Short mmCIF file of C-alpha atoms and ligand atoms in Angstrom, two decimals:
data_model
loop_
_atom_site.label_atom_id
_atom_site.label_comp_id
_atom_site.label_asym_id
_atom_site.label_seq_id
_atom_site.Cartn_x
_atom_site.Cartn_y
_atom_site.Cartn_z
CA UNK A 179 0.00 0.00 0.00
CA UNK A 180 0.88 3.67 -0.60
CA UNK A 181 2.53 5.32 2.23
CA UNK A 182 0.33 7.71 3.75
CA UNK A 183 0.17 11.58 2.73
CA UNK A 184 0.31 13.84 5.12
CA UNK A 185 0.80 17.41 5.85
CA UNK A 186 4.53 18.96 6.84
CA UNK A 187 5.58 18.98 9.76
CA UNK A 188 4.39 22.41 11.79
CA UNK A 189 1.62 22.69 9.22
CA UNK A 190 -2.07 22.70 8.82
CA UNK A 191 -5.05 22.59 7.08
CA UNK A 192 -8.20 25.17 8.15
CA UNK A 193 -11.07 23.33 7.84
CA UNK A 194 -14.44 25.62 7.04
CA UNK A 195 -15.60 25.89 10.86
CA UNK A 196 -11.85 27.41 11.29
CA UNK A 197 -11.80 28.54 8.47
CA UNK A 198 -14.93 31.12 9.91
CA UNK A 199 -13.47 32.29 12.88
CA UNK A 200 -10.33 33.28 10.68
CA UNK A 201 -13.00 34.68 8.50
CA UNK A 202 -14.30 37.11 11.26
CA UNK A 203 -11.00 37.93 12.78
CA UNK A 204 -9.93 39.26 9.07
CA UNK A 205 -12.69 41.05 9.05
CA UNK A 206 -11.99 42.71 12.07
CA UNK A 207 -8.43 43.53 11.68
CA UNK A 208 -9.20 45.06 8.47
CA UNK A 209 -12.40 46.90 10.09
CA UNK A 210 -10.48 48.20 13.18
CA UNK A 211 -6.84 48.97 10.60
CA UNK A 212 -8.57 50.38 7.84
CA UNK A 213 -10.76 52.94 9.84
CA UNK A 214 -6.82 54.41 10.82
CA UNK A 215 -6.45 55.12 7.54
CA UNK A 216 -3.76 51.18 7.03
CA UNK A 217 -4.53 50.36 3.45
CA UNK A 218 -4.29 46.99 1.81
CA UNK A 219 -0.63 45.73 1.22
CA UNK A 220 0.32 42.39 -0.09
CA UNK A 221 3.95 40.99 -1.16
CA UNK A 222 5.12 37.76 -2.50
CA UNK A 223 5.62 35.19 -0.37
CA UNK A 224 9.38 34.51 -0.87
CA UNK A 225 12.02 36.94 -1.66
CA UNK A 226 15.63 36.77 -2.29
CA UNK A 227 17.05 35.79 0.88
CA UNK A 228 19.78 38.98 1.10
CA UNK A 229 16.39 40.80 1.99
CA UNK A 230 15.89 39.13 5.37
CA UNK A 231 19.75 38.61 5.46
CA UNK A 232 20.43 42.05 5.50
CA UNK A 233 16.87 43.51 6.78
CA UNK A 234 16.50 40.90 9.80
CA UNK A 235 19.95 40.36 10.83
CA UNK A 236 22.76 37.84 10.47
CA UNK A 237 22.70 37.31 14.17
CA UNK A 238 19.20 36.49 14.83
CA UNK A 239 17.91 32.73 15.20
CA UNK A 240 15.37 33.72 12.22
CA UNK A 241 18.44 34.28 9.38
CA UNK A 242 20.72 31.63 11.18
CA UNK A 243 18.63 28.53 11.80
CA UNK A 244 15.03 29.16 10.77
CA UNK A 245 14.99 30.41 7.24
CA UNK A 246 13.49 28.14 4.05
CA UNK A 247 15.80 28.88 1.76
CA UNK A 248 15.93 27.38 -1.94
CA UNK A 249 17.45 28.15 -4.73
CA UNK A 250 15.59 28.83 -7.97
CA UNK A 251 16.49 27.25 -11.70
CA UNK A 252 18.90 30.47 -12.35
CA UNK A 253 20.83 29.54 -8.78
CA UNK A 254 19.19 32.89 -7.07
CA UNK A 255 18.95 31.88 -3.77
CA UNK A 256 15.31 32.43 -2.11
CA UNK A 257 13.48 32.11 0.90
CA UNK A 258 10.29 31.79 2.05
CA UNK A 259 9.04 35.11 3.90
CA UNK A 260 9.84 34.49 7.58
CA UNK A 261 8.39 38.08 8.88
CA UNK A 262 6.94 40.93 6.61
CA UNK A 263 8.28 43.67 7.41
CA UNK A 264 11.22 43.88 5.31
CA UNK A 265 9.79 42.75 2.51
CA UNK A 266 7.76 46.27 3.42
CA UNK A 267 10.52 48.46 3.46
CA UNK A 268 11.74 46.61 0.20
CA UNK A 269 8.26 47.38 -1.57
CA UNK A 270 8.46 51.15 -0.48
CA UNK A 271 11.82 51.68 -2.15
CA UNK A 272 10.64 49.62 -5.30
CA UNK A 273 7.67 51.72 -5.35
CA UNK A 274 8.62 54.78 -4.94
CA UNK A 275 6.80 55.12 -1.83
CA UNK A 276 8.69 58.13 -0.41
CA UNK A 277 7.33 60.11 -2.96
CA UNK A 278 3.15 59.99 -1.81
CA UNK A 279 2.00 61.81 1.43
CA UNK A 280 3.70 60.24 4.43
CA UNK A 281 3.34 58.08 6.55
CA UNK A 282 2.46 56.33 4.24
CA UNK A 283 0.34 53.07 6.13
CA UNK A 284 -0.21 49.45 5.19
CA UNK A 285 -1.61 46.56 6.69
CA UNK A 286 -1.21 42.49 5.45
CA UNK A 287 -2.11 39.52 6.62
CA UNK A 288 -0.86 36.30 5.05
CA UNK A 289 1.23 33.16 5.44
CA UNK A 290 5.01 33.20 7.26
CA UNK A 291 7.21 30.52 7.36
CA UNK A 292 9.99 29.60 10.26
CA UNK A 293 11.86 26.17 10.27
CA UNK A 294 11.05 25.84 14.03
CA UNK A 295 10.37 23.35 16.44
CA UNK A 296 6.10 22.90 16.11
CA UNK A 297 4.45 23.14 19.28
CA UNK A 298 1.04 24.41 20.31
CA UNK A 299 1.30 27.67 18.94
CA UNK A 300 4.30 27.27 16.75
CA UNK A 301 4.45 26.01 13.61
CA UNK A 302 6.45 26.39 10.03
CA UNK A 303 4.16 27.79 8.31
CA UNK A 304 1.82 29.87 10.50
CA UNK A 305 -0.04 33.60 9.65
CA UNK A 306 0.30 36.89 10.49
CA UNK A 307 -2.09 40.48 10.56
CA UNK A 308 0.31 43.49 10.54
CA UNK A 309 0.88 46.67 9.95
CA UNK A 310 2.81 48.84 9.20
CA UNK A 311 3.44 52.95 8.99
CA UNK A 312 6.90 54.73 6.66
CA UNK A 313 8.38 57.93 6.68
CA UNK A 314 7.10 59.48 9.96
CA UNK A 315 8.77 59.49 13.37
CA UNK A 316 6.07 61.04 15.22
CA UNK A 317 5.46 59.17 18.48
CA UNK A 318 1.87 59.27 17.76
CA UNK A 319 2.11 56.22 15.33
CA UNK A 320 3.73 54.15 17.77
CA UNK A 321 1.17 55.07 20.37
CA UNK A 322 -1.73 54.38 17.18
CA UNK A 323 -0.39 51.09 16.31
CA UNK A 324 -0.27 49.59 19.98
CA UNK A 325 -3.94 51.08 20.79
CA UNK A 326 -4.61 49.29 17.52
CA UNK A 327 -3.42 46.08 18.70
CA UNK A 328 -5.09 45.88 21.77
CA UNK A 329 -8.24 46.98 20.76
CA UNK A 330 -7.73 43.96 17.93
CA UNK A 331 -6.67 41.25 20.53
CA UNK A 332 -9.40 42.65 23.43
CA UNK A 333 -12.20 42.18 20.30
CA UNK A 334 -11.49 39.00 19.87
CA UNK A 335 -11.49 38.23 22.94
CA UNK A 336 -7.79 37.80 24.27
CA UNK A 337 -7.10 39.08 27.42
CA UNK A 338 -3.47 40.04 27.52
CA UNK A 339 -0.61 42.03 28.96
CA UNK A 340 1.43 44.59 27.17
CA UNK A 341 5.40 45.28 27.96
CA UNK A 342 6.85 47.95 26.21
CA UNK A 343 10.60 49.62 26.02
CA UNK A 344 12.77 51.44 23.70
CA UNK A 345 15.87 50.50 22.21
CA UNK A 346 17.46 53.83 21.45
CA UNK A 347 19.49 54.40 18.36
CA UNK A 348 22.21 52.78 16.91
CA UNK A 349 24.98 54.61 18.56
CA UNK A 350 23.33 54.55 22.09
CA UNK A 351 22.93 50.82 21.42
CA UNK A 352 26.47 50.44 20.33
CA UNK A 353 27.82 52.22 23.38
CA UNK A 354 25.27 49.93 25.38
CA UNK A 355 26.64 46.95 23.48
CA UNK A 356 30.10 47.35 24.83
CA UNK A 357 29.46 47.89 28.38
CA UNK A 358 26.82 44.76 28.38
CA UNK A 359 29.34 43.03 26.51
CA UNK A 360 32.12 43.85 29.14
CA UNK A 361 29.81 42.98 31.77
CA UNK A 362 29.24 39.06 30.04
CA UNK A 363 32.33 38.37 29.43
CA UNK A 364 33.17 39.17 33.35
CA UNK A 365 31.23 36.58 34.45
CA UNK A 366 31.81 34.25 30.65
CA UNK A 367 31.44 31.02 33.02
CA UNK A 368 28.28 31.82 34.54
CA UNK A 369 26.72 32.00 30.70
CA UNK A 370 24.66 29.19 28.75
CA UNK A 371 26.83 27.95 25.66
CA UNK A 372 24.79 29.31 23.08
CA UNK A 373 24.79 33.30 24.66
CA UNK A 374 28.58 32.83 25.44
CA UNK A 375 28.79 31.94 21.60
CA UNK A 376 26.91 35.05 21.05
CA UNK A 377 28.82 37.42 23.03
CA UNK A 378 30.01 39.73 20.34
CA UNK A 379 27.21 39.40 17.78
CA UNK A 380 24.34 39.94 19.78
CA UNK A 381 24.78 40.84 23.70
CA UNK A 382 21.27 41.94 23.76
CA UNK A 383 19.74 38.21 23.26
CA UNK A 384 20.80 37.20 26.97
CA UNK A 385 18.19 38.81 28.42
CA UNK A 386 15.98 36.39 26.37
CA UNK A 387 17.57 33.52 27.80
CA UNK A 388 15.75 30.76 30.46
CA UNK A 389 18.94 29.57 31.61
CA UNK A 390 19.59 30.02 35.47
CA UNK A 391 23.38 30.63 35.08
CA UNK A 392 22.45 33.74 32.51
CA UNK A 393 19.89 35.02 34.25
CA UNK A 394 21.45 35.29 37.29
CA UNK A 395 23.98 37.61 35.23
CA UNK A 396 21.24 39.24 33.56
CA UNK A 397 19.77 40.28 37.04
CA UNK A 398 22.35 43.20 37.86
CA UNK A 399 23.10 44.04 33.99
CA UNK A 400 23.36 47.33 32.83
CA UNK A 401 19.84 48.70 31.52
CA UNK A 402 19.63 50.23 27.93
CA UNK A 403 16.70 52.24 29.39
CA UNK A 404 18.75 54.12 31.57
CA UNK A 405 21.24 55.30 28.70
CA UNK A 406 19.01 56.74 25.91
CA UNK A 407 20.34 59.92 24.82
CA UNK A 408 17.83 63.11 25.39
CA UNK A 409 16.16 62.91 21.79
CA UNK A 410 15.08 59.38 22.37
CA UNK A 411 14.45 59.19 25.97
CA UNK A 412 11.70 61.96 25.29
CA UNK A 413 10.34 60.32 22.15
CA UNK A 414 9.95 56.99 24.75
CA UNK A 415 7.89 59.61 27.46
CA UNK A 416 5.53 60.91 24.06
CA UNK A 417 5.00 57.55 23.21
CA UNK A 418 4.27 56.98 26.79
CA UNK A 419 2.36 60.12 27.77
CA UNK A 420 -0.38 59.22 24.64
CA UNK A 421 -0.86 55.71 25.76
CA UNK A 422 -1.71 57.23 29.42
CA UNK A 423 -3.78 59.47 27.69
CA UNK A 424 -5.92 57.00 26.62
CA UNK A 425 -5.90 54.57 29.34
CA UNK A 426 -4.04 51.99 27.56
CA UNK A 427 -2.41 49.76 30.61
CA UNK A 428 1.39 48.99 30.09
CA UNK A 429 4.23 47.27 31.95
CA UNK A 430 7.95 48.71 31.57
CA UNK A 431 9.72 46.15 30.96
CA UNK A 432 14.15 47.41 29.72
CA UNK A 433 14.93 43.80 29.54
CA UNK A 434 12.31 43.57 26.39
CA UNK A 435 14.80 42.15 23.55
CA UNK A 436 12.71 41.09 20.23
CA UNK A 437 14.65 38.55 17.78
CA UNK A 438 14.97 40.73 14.91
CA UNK A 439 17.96 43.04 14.49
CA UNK A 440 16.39 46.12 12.45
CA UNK A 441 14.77 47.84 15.79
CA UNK A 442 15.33 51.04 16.70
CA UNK A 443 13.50 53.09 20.20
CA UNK A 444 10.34 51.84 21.08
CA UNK A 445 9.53 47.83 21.17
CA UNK A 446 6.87 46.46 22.68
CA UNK A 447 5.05 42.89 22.77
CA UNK A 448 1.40 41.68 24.09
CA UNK A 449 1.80 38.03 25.47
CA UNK A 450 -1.35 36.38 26.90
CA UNK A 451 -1.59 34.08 29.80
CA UNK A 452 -3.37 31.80 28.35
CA UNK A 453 -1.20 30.44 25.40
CA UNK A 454 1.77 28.52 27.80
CA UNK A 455 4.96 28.57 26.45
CA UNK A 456 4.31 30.58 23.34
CA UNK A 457 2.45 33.61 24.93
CA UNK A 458 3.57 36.32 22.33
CA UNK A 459 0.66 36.98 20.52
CA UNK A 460 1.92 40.33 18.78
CA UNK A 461 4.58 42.29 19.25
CA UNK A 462 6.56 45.48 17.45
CA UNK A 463 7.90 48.45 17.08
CA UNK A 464 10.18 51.53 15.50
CA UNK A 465 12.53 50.70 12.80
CA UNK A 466 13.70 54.28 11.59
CA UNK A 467 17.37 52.79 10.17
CA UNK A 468 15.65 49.69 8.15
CA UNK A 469 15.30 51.28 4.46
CA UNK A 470 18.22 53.03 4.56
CA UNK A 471 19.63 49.90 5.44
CA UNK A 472 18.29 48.08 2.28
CA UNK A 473 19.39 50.90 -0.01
CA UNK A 474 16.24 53.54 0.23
CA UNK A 475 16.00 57.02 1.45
CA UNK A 476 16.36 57.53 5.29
CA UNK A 477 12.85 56.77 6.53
CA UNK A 478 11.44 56.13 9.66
CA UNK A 479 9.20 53.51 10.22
CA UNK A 480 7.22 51.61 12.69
CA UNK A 481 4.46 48.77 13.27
CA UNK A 482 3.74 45.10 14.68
CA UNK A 483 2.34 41.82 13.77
CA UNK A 484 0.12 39.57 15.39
CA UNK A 485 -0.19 35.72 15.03
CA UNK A 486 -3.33 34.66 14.13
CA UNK A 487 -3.48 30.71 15.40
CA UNK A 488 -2.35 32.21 18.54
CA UNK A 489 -4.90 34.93 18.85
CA UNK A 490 -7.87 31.95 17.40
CA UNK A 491 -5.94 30.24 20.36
CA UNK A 492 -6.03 32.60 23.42
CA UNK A 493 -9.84 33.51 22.57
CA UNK A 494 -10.66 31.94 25.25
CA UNK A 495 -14.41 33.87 25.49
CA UNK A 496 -15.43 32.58 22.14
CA UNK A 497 -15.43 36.09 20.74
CA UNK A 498 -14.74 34.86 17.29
CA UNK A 499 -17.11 31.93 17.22
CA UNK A 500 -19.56 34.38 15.47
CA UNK A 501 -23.41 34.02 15.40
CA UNK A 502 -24.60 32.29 11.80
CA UNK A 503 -28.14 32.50 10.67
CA UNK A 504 -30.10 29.51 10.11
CA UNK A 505 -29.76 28.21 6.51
CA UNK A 506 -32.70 27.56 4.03
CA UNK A 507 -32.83 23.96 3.22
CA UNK A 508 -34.47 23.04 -0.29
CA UNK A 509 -36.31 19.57 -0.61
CA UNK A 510 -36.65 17.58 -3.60
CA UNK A 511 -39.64 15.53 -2.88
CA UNK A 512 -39.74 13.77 -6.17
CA UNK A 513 -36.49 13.05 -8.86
CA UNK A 514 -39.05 14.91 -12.15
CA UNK A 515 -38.22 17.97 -9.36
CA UNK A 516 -34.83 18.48 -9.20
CA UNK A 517 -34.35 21.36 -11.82
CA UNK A 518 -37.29 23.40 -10.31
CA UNK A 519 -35.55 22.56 -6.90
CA UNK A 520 -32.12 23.91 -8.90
CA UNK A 521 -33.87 27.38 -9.75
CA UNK A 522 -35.22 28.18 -6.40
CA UNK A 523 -31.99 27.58 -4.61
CA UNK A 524 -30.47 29.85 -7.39
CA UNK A 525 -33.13 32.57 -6.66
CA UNK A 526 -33.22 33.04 -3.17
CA UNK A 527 -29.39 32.83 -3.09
CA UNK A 528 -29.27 35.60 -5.33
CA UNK A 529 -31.95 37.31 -3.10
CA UNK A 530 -29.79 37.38 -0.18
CA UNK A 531 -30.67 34.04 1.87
CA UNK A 532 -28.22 31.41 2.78
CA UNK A 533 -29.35 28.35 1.06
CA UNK A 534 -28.47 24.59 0.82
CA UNK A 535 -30.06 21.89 -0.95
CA UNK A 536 -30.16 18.48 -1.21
CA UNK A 537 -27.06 17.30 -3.54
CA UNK A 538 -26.44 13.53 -2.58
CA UNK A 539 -29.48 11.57 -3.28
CA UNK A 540 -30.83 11.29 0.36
CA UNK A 541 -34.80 9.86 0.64
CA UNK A 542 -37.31 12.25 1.73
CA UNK A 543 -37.08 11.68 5.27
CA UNK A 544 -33.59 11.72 4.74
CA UNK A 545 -33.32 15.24 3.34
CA UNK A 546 -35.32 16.43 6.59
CA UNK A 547 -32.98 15.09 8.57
CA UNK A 548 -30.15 16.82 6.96
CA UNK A 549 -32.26 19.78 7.15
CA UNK A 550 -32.26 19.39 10.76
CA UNK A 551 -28.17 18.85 11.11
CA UNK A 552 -27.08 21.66 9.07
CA UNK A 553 -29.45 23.79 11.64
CA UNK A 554 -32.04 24.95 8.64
CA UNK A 555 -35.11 26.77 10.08
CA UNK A 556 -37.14 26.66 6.64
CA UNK A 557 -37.22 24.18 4.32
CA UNK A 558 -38.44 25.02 1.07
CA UNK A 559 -40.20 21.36 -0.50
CA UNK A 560 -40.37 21.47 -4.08
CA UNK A 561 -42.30 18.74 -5.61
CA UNK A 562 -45.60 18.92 -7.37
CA UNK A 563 -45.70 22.01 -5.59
CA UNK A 564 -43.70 24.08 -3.79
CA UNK A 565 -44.14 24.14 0.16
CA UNK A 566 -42.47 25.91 2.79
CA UNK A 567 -41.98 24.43 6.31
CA UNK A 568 -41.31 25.99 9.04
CA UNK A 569 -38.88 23.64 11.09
CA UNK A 570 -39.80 25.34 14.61
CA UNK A 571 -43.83 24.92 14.46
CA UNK A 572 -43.64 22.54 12.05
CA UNK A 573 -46.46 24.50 9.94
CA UNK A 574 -46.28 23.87 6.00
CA UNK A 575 -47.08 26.48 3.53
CA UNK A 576 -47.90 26.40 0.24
CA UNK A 577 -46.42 29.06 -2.11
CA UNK A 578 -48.34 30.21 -5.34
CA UNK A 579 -45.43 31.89 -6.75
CA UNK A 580 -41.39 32.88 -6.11
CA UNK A 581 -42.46 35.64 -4.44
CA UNK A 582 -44.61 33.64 -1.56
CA UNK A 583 -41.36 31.46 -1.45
CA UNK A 584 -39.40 34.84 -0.37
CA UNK A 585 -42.05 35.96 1.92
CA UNK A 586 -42.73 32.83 4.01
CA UNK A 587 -39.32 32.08 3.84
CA UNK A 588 -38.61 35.79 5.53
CA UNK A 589 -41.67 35.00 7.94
CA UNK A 590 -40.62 35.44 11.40
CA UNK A 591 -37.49 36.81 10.82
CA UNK A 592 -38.48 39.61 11.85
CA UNK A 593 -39.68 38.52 15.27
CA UNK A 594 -36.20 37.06 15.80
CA UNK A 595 -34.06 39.97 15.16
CA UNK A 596 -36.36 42.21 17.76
CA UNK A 597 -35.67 40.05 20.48
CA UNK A 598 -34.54 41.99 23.61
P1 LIG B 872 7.60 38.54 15.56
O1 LIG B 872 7.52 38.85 17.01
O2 LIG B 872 8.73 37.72 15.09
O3 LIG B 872 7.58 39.94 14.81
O4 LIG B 872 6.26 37.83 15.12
C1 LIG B 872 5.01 38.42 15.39
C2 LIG B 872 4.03 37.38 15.88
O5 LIG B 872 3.94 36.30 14.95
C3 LIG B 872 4.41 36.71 17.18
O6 LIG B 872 4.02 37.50 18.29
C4 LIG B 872 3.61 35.42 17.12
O7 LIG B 872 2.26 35.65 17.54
C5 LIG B 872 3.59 35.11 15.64
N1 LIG B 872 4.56 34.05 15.33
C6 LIG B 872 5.89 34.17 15.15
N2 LIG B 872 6.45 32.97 14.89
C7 LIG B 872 5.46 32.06 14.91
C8 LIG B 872 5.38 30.64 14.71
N3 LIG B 872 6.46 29.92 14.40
N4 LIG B 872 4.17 30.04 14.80
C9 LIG B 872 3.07 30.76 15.09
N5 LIG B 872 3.07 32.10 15.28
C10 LIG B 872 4.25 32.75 15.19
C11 LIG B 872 7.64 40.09 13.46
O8 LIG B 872 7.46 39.22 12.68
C12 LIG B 872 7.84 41.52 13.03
N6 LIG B 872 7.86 41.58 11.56
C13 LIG B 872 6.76 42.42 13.61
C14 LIG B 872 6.92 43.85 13.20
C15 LIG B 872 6.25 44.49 12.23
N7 LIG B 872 7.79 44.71 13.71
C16 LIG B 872 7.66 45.88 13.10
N8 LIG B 872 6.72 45.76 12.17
#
């Protein structure tokens, strides 16, 4: 026999009743993102790899152990998107962005891929919302995108807690760099292999680290927080100030490292209790160096992205299980019937109702019951006549024309929908 198909490793299929709740939580993001003025941005999927080499960082576990990477029939190497906003910045060069009214603000969701190890919330191939806002600095958008974000995750019902810190610029970080390093390589033997290996390249990541040797060192580190020159340190209090403003809870948090290299003052990152291991559901922040970085003007730019299995995850209320109305069901109570039964399933689809009918030869009886699973509250019988029944009272109609179809078919509706 065949050896069994089955999907990669850390991927999945949606079947339609996930598929819905995806459904409504697209429609939200784009409902809440669009209404601030994020417009529709899509990119391809892979890219050449320098892209993420150069925009994400060499150092980061994302470029060094997590990319797929391929090589096409010309021997271009290219890899699968792992995050999107470099391909971003990329797109706003290519397009000439600089040149419309800035910022100039996108939004995306889409498929990501990371070669990591799958576990309940983390897979190779899992999907992102984001967004995303170029060529403005003003502390505003980085207070607008995390109000964003929370008002996305709280309407879907995740209840989560945001930590938030800024990174400075490049020199501060530099400067910052050097100490931290001097301060790791002080106590070298204390340190987990892998940040010991990663001394020089990336100091930052040992804050990240769970091991009890590091974060013992980590405990009287230097802070970056406590070194950000006067330009940045009262960006970090604007960005601050607005999100007091508004009421929007926030923990401090100046060990907050993210794992991608391109970020540049504020950071931040919503995890949720309720997710275990993997409790980032979203996280972001300021980029102002990236473009330049990958050959455009100097352009600021900020934004986040959220996971989507982990938000359909950590909704633990049920927000996005959605209310669905009742189907029509249409009955073919004798074979001569089927076309007429064809029409009227046409008709009242394209009058607006939600309507199934019977496709896989069931008997009569059996087509009620069917009626009955898929949760129908009419079903429309179409024999030598056409009947409607109501599947609550259990009356049955006849209809004299299409028109009586629609009408008994809308009956009580009404009555529903005025509920208190
Ligand atoms: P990130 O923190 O790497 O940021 O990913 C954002 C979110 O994607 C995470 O919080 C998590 O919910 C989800 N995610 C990441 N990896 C996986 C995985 N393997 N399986 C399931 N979900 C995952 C970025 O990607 C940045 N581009 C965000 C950004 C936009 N910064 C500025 N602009």
């Amino acid at each position: 026999m065949a050896a069994k198909l089955q999907a990669p490793r850390g991927t999945f299929d949606v079947l339609p009743r996930a598929g819905k709740r995806r459904e409504l939580l697209r429609e939200e993001a784009d409902d809440i993102l669009g209404r601030a003025g994020y417009g529709p941005f899509e990119s391809p999927v892979f890219e050449d790899t320098e892209l993420f080499a150069r925009g994400v960082g060499q150092s980061t576990d994302i470029v060094q152990k997590e990319m797929f990477s391929f090589e096409d029939k010309a021997g271009r190497s290219l890899t699968l998107r792992p995050e999107g906003t470099a391909g971003a910045c990329r797109s706003y060069i290519e397009n000439g962005m600089h040149k419309l009214a800035q910022p100039v603000k996108l939004r995306y969701w889409g498929p990501f891929f990371r070669h990591e190890a799958p576990q309940a919330g983390r897979y190779r191939q899992f999907n992102q919302v984001g967004a995303e806002a170029l060529g403005s600095d003003d502390p505003s958008l980085d207070a607008e995108l995390i109000v964003l974000l929370a008002e996305l995750l709280e309407s879907c019902g995740v209840i989560s807690r945001l930590r938030l810190s800024s990174l400075g610029n490049s020199e501060t970080r530099a400067t910052y760099g050097e100490e931290l390093r001097a301060h790791l390589l002080a106590r070298e033997g204390e340190l987990s292999d892998e940040i010991r290996a990663r001394i020089d390249a990336n100091p930052l990541r040992a804050f990240d680290s769970d091991h009890e040797g590091t974060r013992a060192v980590m405990a009287d580190a230097p802070l970056l927080t406590d070194q950000l020159d006067a330009v940045d340190a009262q960006h970090f209090a604007d960005v601050r100030a607005l999100l007091d403003e508004v009421g929007q809870p926030y923990e401090l948090d100046p060990t907050l490292v993210r794992g991608l290299d391109y970020y540049t003052r504020t950071v931040f990152e919503f995890d949720s209790p309720s997710l275990g291991a993997q409790s980032g559901v979203g996280g972001g922040g300021r980029y102002d160096g990236l473009v330049e970085q990958l050959g455009g003007p100097p352009t600021p730019g900020v934004g986040w992205a959220a996971g989507i299995e982990r938000i359909l995850l950590a909704d633990t209320e049920g927000e996005l299980d959605g209310l669905e109305l009742a189907p029509v069901f249409i009955a073919i109570a004798k074979p001569e019937a089927a076309r007429m039964a064809f029409t009227v399933a046409r008709e009242l689809r394209r009058a607006g109702e939600s309507v199934q009918m019977e496709q896989a030869g069931r008997s009569f009886k059996g087509q009620l019951k069917q009626a009955n699973r898929i949760g129908a509250d009419k079903v429309v019988i179409v024999g030598d006549e056409v009947e409607v029944k109501d599947m609550e009272s259990g009356d049955q109609t006849v209809a004299g024309d299409f028109g009586e179809v629609l009408a008994l078919v809308h009956a009580n509706e009404n009555l529903d929908l005025e509920g208190p």
